[in-house]
CSV table of C-alpha atoms in Angstrom, one decimal:
chain,number,residue,atom,x,y,z
D,1,MET,CA,-65.3,-54.4,1.6
D,2,ASN,CA,-64.3,-50.8,1.4
D,3,ASN,CA,-63.3,-49.1,-1.8
D,4,PHE,CA,-61.1,-46.1,-2.1
D,5,GLU,CA,-64.1,-43.7,-2.3
D,6,ASP,CA,-65.3,-45.0,1.1
D,7,LEU,CA,-61.9,-44.4,2.6
D,8,GLN,CA,-61.7,-40.9,1.1
D,9,ASN,CA,-65.2,-40.1,2.4
D,10,ASN,CA,-64.3,-41.3,5.8
D,11,TRP,CA,-61.1,-39.4,5.8
D,12,GLN,CA,-62.7,-36.1,4.9
D,13,ASN,CA,-65.4,-36.5,7.6
D,14,GLN,CA,-63.1,-36.9,10.5
D,15,PHE,CA,-64.6,-35.1,13.5
D,16,GLY,CA,-63.0,-32.8,16.0
D,17,VAL,CA,-60.4,-31.1,13.8
D,18,SER,CA,-61.5,-27.5,13.8
D,19,ALA,CA,-59.5,-24.4,14.7
D,20,THR,CA,-60.3,-22.6,18.0
D,21,GLU,CA,-59.5,-19.1,19.2
D,22,ASP,CA,-57.6,-20.4,22.2
D,23,GLY,CA,-55.6,-22.6,19.9
D,24,PHE,CA,-54.6,-19.6,17.8
D,25,GLN,CA,-53.7,-17.5,20.8
D,26,SER,CA,-51.5,-20.2,22.2
D,27,LEU,CA,-49.9,-20.6,18.8
D,28,LEU,CA,-49.2,-16.9,18.5
D,29,LYS,CA,-47.6,-17.0,22.0
D,30,SER,CA,-45.3,-19.8,20.9
D,31,VAL,CA,-44.3,-18.0,17.7
D,32,LYS,CA,-43.4,-14.9,19.7
D,33,SER,CA,-41.6,-16.9,22.3
D,34,ILE,CA,-39.5,-18.7,19.7
D,35,GLU,CA,-38.5,-15.4,18.2
D,36,ASN,CA,-37.5,-14.1,21.6
D,37,LYS,CA,-35.6,-17.3,22.5
D,38,GLN,CA,-33.6,-17.2,19.2
D,39,LYS,CA,-32.6,-13.6,19.9
D,40,SER,CA,-31.6,-14.3,23.6
D,41,GLY,CA,-29.9,-17.6,22.6
D,42,ASN,CA,-27.7,-15.8,20.1
D,43,ILE,CA,-26.8,-13.2,22.8
D,44,VAL,CA,-26.0,-15.8,25.4
D,45,LEU,CA,-23.8,-17.8,23.0
D,46,THR,CA,-22.0,-14.6,21.8
D,47,ILE,CA,-21.4,-13.6,25.4
D,48,THR,CA,-20.1,-17.1,26.2
D,49,ILE,CA,-17.6,-17.1,23.3
D,50,LEU,CA,-16.5,-13.5,24.2
D,51,LEU,CA,-16.0,-14.5,27.9
D,52,LEU,CA,-14.0,-17.6,27.0
D,53,VAL,CA,-11.8,-15.7,24.5
D,54,SER,CA,-11.3,-12.8,27.0
D,55,PHE,CA,-10.4,-15.3,29.7
D,56,LEU,CA,-7.8,-16.9,27.3
D,57,ILE,CA,-6.3,-13.5,26.6
D,58,TYR,CA,-6.3,-12.7,30.3
D,59,VAL,CA,-4.5,-15.9,31.3
D,60,SER,CA,-2.0,-15.5,28.4
D,61,GLY,CA,-0.3,-13.0,30.6
D,62,TYR,CA,0.8,-15.8,32.9
D,63,THR,CA,4.3,-17.2,32.4
D,64,SER,CA,3.3,-20.9,32.7
D,65,THR,CA,3.2,-22.2,29.2
D,66,THR,CA,1.7,-25.5,30.4
D,67,PHE,CA,-1.3,-23.6,31.8
D,68,ILE,CA,-1.7,-21.5,28.6
D,69,LEU,CA,-1.5,-24.6,26.4
D,70,GLY,CA,-3.9,-26.6,28.5
D,71,ILE,CA,-6.5,-23.9,28.9
D,72,GLY,CA,-6.0,-22.8,25.2
D,73,LEU,CA,-6.7,-26.4,24.0
D,74,MET,CA,-9.8,-26.6,26.2
D,75,ILE,CA,-11.3,-23.2,25.2
D,76,GLY,CA,-10.2,-23.5,21.6
D,77,SER,CA,-11.9,-26.8,21.1
D,78,LEU,CA,-15.1,-25.6,22.8
D,79,VAL,CA,-15.2,-22.4,20.7
D,80,VAL,CA,-14.6,-24.3,17.4
D,81,ARG,CA,-17.4,-26.7,18.3
D,82,ILE,CA,-19.9,-23.9,19.2
D,83,VAL,CA,-19.1,-22.0,16.0
D,84,ILE,CA,-19.7,-25.1,13.9
D,85,GLU,CA,-22.9,-25.8,15.7
D,86,LEU,CA,-24.2,-22.3,15.2
D,87,PHE,CA,-23.2,-22.4,11.5
D,88,SER,CA,-25.0,-25.8,11.2
D,89,LEU,CA,-28.1,-24.4,12.8
D,90,ARG,CA,-28.1,-21.4,10.5
D,91,LYS,CA,-27.8,-23.8,7.5
D,92,LEU,CA,-30.8,-25.9,8.7
D,93,ARG,CA,-32.9,-22.8,9.3
D,94,SER,CA,-32.1,-21.5,5.8
D,95,ILE,CA,-33.6,-24.6,4.1
D,96,ASN,CA,-36.8,-23.4,2.4
D,97,PHE,CA,-39.8,-25.3,3.7
D,98,SER,CA,-42.1,-23.9,1.0
D,99,LYS,CA,-40.2,-25.7,-1.9
D,100,ASP,CA,-41.6,-28.8,-3.5
D,101,VAL,CA,-41.2,-32.0,-1.4
D,102,ASN,CA,-38.6,-33.6,-3.7
D,103,THR,CA,-36.3,-30.5,-3.6
D,104,PHE,CA,-36.8,-30.1,0.1
D,105,LYS,CA,-36.0,-33.7,0.7
D,106,ALA,CA,-32.8,-33.4,-1.3
D,107,ASP,CA,-31.7,-30.3,0.6
D,108,LEU,CA,-32.5,-32.0,4.0
D,109,THR,CA,-30.6,-35.1,2.9
D,110,THR,CA,-27.5,-33.0,2.0
D,111,TYR,CA,-27.7,-31.2,5.3
D,112,TYR,CA,-27.8,-34.5,7.4
D,113,PHE,CA,-25.1,-36.0,5.1
D,114,LEU,CA,-22.8,-33.1,5.8
D,115,ARG,CA,-23.6,-33.4,9.5
D,116,LYS,CA,-22.0,-36.8,9.5
D,117,TYR,CA,-18.6,-35.1,9.1
D,118,THR,CA,-19.3,-33.0,12.2
D,119,HIS,CA,-20.3,-36.1,14.1
D,120,TYR,CA,-17.6,-38.4,12.9
D,121,VAL,CA,-14.6,-36.0,12.6
D,122,VAL,CA,-15.1,-32.6,14.3
D,123,THR,CA,-16.8,-33.7,17.5
D,124,PRO,CA,-14.5,-36.6,18.4
D,125,LEU,CA,-11.5,-34.4,17.6
D,126,ALA,CA,-12.9,-31.6,19.8
D,127,VAL,CA,-13.5,-34.0,22.7
D,128,ILE,CA,-10.0,-35.4,22.3
D,129,VAL,CA,-8.4,-31.9,22.2
D,130,TYR,CA,-10.5,-30.8,25.2
D,131,THR,CA,-9.5,-33.9,27.2
D,132,VAL,CA,-5.8,-33.5,26.3
D,133,GLY,CA,-6.0,-29.8,27.5
D,134,PHE,CA,-7.6,-31.0,30.7
D,135,ILE,CA,-4.9,-33.7,31.3
D,136,ILE,CA,-2.2,-31.1,30.7
D,137,LEU,CA,-3.7,-29.0,33.4
D,138,LEU,CA,-4.0,-31.8,36.0
D,139,PRO,CA,-0.5,-31.5,37.4
D,140,LEU,CA,-1.0,-27.8,38.0
D,141,PHE,CA,-4.4,-28.5,39.7
D,142,LYS,CA,-2.7,-31.1,41.9
D,143,ALA,CA,0.0,-28.7,42.9
D,144,SER,CA,-2.2,-25.8,43.7
D,145,LEU,CA,-5.5,-27.3,45.0
D,146,SER,CA,-6.3,-29.3,48.1
D,147,ASP,CA,-6.6,-33.1,47.7
D,148,GLY,CA,-10.3,-33.0,48.2
D,149,PHE,CA,-11.0,-30.4,45.6
D,150,TYR,CA,-8.6,-32.0,43.2
D,151,SER,CA,-10.4,-35.3,43.5
D,152,TYR,CA,-13.7,-33.5,43.0
D,153,ILE,CA,-12.5,-31.8,39.8
D,154,LEU,CA,-11.2,-35.2,38.5
D,155,CYS,CA,-14.4,-37.1,39.3
D,156,SER,CA,-16.8,-34.4,38.1
D,157,SER,CA,-15.0,-34.0,34.8
D,158,VAL,CA,-15.2,-37.8,34.1
D,159,VAL,CA,-19.0,-37.7,35.0
D,160,LEU,CA,-19.4,-34.7,32.8
D,161,LEU,CA,-17.6,-36.3,29.9
D,162,MET,CA,-19.8,-39.4,30.2
D,163,VAL,CA,-23.0,-37.4,30.3
D,164,PHE,CA,-21.9,-35.4,27.3
D,165,SER,CA,-21.0,-38.5,25.4
D,166,VAL,CA,-24.5,-40.1,26.0
D,167,PHE,CA,-26.1,-36.8,24.9
D,168,LEU,CA,-23.9,-36.8,21.7
D,169,TYR,CA,-24.6,-40.5,21.0
D,170,LYS,CA,-28.4,-39.9,21.2
D,171,GLN,CA,-28.1,-36.8,18.9
D,172,VAL,CA,-26.0,-38.7,16.3
D,173,LYS,CA,-28.3,-41.8,16.4
D,174,ASN,CA,-31.3,-39.6,15.9
D,175,GLU,CA,-29.8,-37.7,12.9
D,176,LEU,CA,-28.5,-40.9,11.3
D,177,PHE,CA,-32.0,-42.4,11.6
D,178,LYS,CA,-33.4,-39.3,9.9
D,179,LEU,CA,-30.8,-39.6,7.1
D,180,LYS,CA,-31.6,-43.3,6.6
D,181,GLN,CA,-35.4,-42.5,6.4
D,182,LEU,CA,-34.8,-39.7,3.9
D,183,GLN,CA,-32.6,-41.9,1.7
D,184,MET,CA,-35.1,-44.7,1.7
D,185,LYS,CA,-36.3,-45.4,-1.8
D,186,ASP,CA,-40.0,-45.0,-2.6
F,1,MET,CA,-53.1,-7.2,16.2
F,2,GLY,CA,-51.0,-6.1,13.2
F,3,SER,CA,-51.9,-6.9,9.6
F,4,LYS,CA,-49.5,-9.9,9.6
F,5,GLU,CA,-51.2,-11.4,12.7
F,6,ILE,CA,-54.7,-10.9,11.1
F,7,THR,CA,-53.6,-12.6,7.8
F,8,TYR,CA,-52.0,-15.4,9.9
F,9,GLN,CA,-55.2,-15.9,12.0
F,10,LYS,CA,-57.2,-16.2,8.7
F,11,ILE,CA,-54.8,-18.7,7.3
F,12,TYR,CA,-54.9,-20.7,10.6
F,13,GLU,CA,-58.7,-20.8,10.8
F,14,ASP,CA,-59.1,-21.7,7.1
F,15,ASN,CA,-56.4,-24.4,7.0
F,16,TYR,CA,-56.3,-25.9,10.5
F,17,PRO,CA,-58.6,-28.9,9.6
F,18,LYS,CA,-56.7,-30.0,6.5
F,19,VAL,CA,-53.3,-29.5,8.2
F,20,MET,CA,-54.5,-31.5,11.2
F,21,ARG,CA,-55.7,-34.4,8.9
F,22,LEU,CA,-52.5,-34.4,7.0
F,23,CYS,CA,-50.4,-34.5,10.2
F,24,MET,CA,-52.6,-37.3,11.6
F,25,GLY,CA,-51.9,-39.3,8.5
F,26,TYR,CA,-48.1,-38.8,9.0
F,27,ALA,CA,-48.4,-39.5,12.7
F,28,ALA,CA,-50.4,-42.7,12.1
F,29,GLY,CA,-53.3,-41.4,14.2
F,30,ASN,CA,-51.2,-40.4,17.2
F,31,GLU,CA,-53.0,-37.2,18.1
F,32,ALA,CA,-50.3,-35.8,20.5
F,33,LEU,CA,-47.6,-36.2,17.8
F,34,ALA,CA,-50.0,-34.8,15.1
F,35,LYS,CA,-50.7,-31.7,17.3
F,36,ASP,CA,-46.9,-31.1,17.6
F,37,LEU,CA,-46.6,-31.4,13.8
F,38,VAL,CA,-49.5,-29.0,13.3
F,39,GLN,CA,-47.9,-26.5,15.7
F,40,GLU,CA,-44.6,-26.8,13.9
F,41,THR,CA,-46.2,-26.4,10.5
F,42,PHE,CA,-48.0,-23.1,11.6
F,43,ILE,CA,-44.8,-21.8,13.1
F,44,LYS,CA,-43.0,-22.4,9.7
F,45,ILE,CA,-46.0,-20.7,8.0
F,46,TRP,CA,-45.4,-17.6,10.2
F,47,GLN,CA,-41.7,-17.7,9.6
F,48,ASN,CA,-42.2,-17.9,5.8
F,49,LEU,CA,-45.2,-15.7,5.4
F,50,ASP,CA,-43.2,-12.6,4.4
F,51,GLY,CA,-41.7,-14.5,1.6
F,52,PHE,CA,-45.0,-15.8,0.2
F,53,ARG,CA,-45.4,-14.5,-3.4
F,54,ASN,CA,-48.6,-16.2,-4.4
F,55,GLU,CA,-46.8,-18.0,-7.2
F,56,SER,CA,-48.4,-21.3,-6.5
F,57,GLY,CA,-51.6,-20.5,-4.6
F,58,ILE,CA,-51.8,-20.3,-0.8
F,59,GLY,CA,-53.2,-23.9,-0.5
F,60,THR,CA,-50.3,-25.5,-2.4
F,61,TRP,CA,-47.9,-23.4,-0.4
F,62,ILE,CA,-49.4,-24.5,2.9
F,63,TYR,CA,-49.5,-28.2,1.9
F,64,ARG,CA,-45.8,-28.0,0.9
F,65,ILE,CA,-44.8,-26.5,4.2
F,66,CYS,CA,-46.9,-29.1,6.1
F,67,VAL,CA,-45.6,-32.1,4.2
F,68,ASN,CA,-42.0,-30.8,4.5
F,69,THR,CA,-42.4,-30.2,8.2
F,70,CYS,CA,-43.7,-33.7,8.7
F,71,LEU,CA,-40.8,-35.0,6.7
F,72,ALA,CA,-38.2,-33.0,8.7
F,73,GLU,CA,-39.7,-34.2,12.0
F,74,ILE,CA,-39.2,-37.9,11.3
F,75,ARG,CA,-38.6,-39.3,14.7
F,76,ARG,CA,-38.0,-42.7,16.3
F,77,GLU,CA,-41.1,-44.3,17.5
F,78,HIS,CA,-41.2,-44.9,21.3
F,79,LYS,CA,-43.1,-47.9,22.6
F,80,LYS,CA,-45.7,-45.8,24.3
F,81,ASP,CA,-46.5,-44.1,20.9
F,82,ARG,CA,-47.3,-47.3,19.2
F,83,ASN,CA,-50.8,-47.6,20.5
F,84,LEU,CA,-53.2,-45.4,18.6
F,85,GLN,CA,-55.3,-43.0,20.6
F,86,ILE,CA,-58.5,-44.5,19.4
F,87,ASP,CA,-60.6,-42.3,21.7
F,88,SER,CA,-59.6,-39.3,19.8
F,89,LEU,CA,-60.5,-40.7,16.4
F,90,GLN,CA,-64.1,-39.8,15.6
F,91,VAL,CA,-66.0,-39.4,12.5
F,92,SER,CA,-69.0,-37.2,12.0
F,93,ASP,CA,-71.6,-39.9,12.3
F,94,ASN,CA,-73.1,-40.7,15.6
F,95,GLY,CA,-75.2,-43.6,14.3
F,96,GLU,CA,-74.5,-47.4,14.3
F,97,ASN,CA,-71.9,-46.9,11.5
F,98,SER,CA,-69.7,-44.7,13.7
F,99,VAL,CA,-67.8,-47.5,15.4
F,100,LYS,CA,-67.2,-49.3,12.1
F,101,LYS,CA,-66.0,-46.0,10.5
F,102,GLU,CA,-63.6,-45.4,13.4
F,103,GLU,CA,-62.2,-48.9,13.0
F,104,MET,CA,-61.8,-48.2,9.3
F,105,LEU,CA,-59.9,-45.0,10.1
F,106,VAL,CA,-57.6,-46.8,12.5
F,107,GLN,CA,-56.8,-49.4,9.9
F,108,LEU,CA,-56.3,-46.7,7.3
F,109,TYR,CA,-53.8,-44.9,9.5
F,110,ALA,CA,-51.9,-48.2,10.1
F,111,CYS,CA,-51.8,-48.8,6.3
F,112,ILE,CA,-50.6,-45.3,5.5
F,113,LYS,CA,-47.8,-45.8,8.1
F,114,LYS,CA,-46.4,-48.7,6.0
F,115,LEU,CA,-45.8,-46.4,3.0
F,116,SER,CA,-42.6,-44.5,2.2
F,117,SER,CA,-42.5,-40.8,3.2
F,118,THR,CA,-43.3,-39.5,-0.4
F,119,ASN,CA,-46.0,-42.0,-1.0
F,120,LYS,CA,-47.5,-41.1,2.3
F,121,ALA,CA,-47.7,-37.4,1.2
F,122,ILE,CA,-49.2,-38.4,-2.2
F,123,ILE,CA,-51.9,-40.5,-0.8
F,124,VAL,CA,-52.9,-38.2,2.0
F,125,LEU,CA,-53.2,-35.4,-0.5
F,126,GLU,CA,-55.3,-37.7,-2.7
F,127,LEU,CA,-57.5,-38.5,0.3
F,128,GLU,CA,-58.0,-34.8,0.8
F,129,GLY,CA,-59.4,-34.7,-2.7
F,130,LEU,CA,-56.7,-32.5,-4.3
F,131,PRO,CA,-56.4,-32.4,-8.1
F,132,GLN,CA,-53.5,-34.6,-9.3
F,133,LEU,CA,-51.9,-31.6,-11.0
F,134,GLU,CA,-51.7,-29.8,-7.7
F,135,ILE,CA,-50.3,-32.9,-6.0
F,136,SER,CA,-47.6,-33.1,-8.6
F,137,GLN,CA,-46.7,-29.4,-7.9
F,138,ILE,CA,-46.5,-30.0,-4.2
F,139,ILE,CA,-44.4,-33.2,-4.5
F,140,GLY,CA,-42.3,-31.9,-7.4
F,141,ILE,CA,-42.7,-34.8,-9.8
F,142,LYS,CA,-44.4,-34.9,-13.3
F,143,HIS,CA,-48.2,-35.1,-13.5
F,144,GLU,CA,-48.1,-38.4,-15.4
F,145,ALA,CA,-45.8,-40.0,-12.7
F,146,VAL,CA,-48.1,-38.9,-10.0
F,147,ARG,CA,-51.1,-40.4,-11.7
F,148,THR,CA,-49.4,-43.8,-12.1
F,149,ARG,CA,-48.2,-43.7,-8.5
F,150,ILE,CA,-51.6,-42.7,-7.1
F,151,HIS,CA,-53.2,-45.6,-9.0
F,152,ARG,CA,-50.6,-48.0,-7.5
F,153,ILE,CA,-50.9,-46.7,-3.9
F,154,LYS,CA,-54.7,-46.7,-4.0
F,155,GLN,CA,-54.7,-50.4,-4.8
F,156,GLN,CA,-52.1,-51.1,-2.1
F,157,LEU,CA,-54.0,-49.1,0.5
F,158,THR,CA,-57.4,-50.6,-0.3
F,159,LYS,CA,-56.0,-54.1,-0.2
F,160,CYS,CA,-54.3,-53.3,3.2
F,161,VAL,CA,-57.5,-51.8,4.7
F,162,ASN,CA,-59.6,-54.8,3.6
F,163,HIS,CA,-56.9,-57.2,5.0
F,164,GLU,CA,-56.5,-58.8,1.6
């Protein structure tokens, strides 16, 4: 029969939980690497968006409205989704981890609750618009590309869409699980 | 190393054991998961260090970041994570009681796991021996409410560990 004091005593005497110099150095390395990754990640995303927009401006010189419409829908949906994701990430990073647990929990719950709109409205809409843009371009691809390359583009885009959907499904499932856990009553 | 790094190293050395114990409580004794949570906690400490104003004491501040990090990192349990890594659970007693104490610790982790996220935080802080007033400041509920809750969770936990 153990009383709470025994449990507490046992808890405080757990062995093998002390800090090491190696542990600290490896932690410091991770901290610096995260800071660098955040900087380079932002640069890569900004360049991606700039390239996509420049490409759209460049092709807008073409007379084919079908081409401009198709590529515009594809790039537009991609840019909107990336911007929303960046905004969302910034919002998550701005949540103050040094607040008391109840306030933090409320902030985190609000964040995941709002993410539901991204998952249920914005993302499906972006995927649909992207797919419509791609379908609009298909006749142009068929007319200008060889049969083999056309089939390759068609098959690879279907595979890509499926892989992307599985990735999204896992992310949504994970975030909804977190929301459910946070909303669980004590 | 700059002055921020020196302060950070001191914080790391002074607080690693308690952060590790708290994360082990949240991770139900899964050492790999607990180490991830510890790492994440100290990363958050670094990121928030410039904003620390000593309003609540460094200990309270670190506990808040640690509990909040564990809360934010709630993840689905994979089948392979379900088995506790009993080899890593050791208590500082190499005598005959050691095995018994390790078993008690395993059972304690399993019982903590059954609690809600806030109750988990409350009881782990109580096991750490923190004053109830400080626990109420970390959790953000009234002192009286914490006292009542601790009493209830203690009973629940003791019953569970003793298989009652």
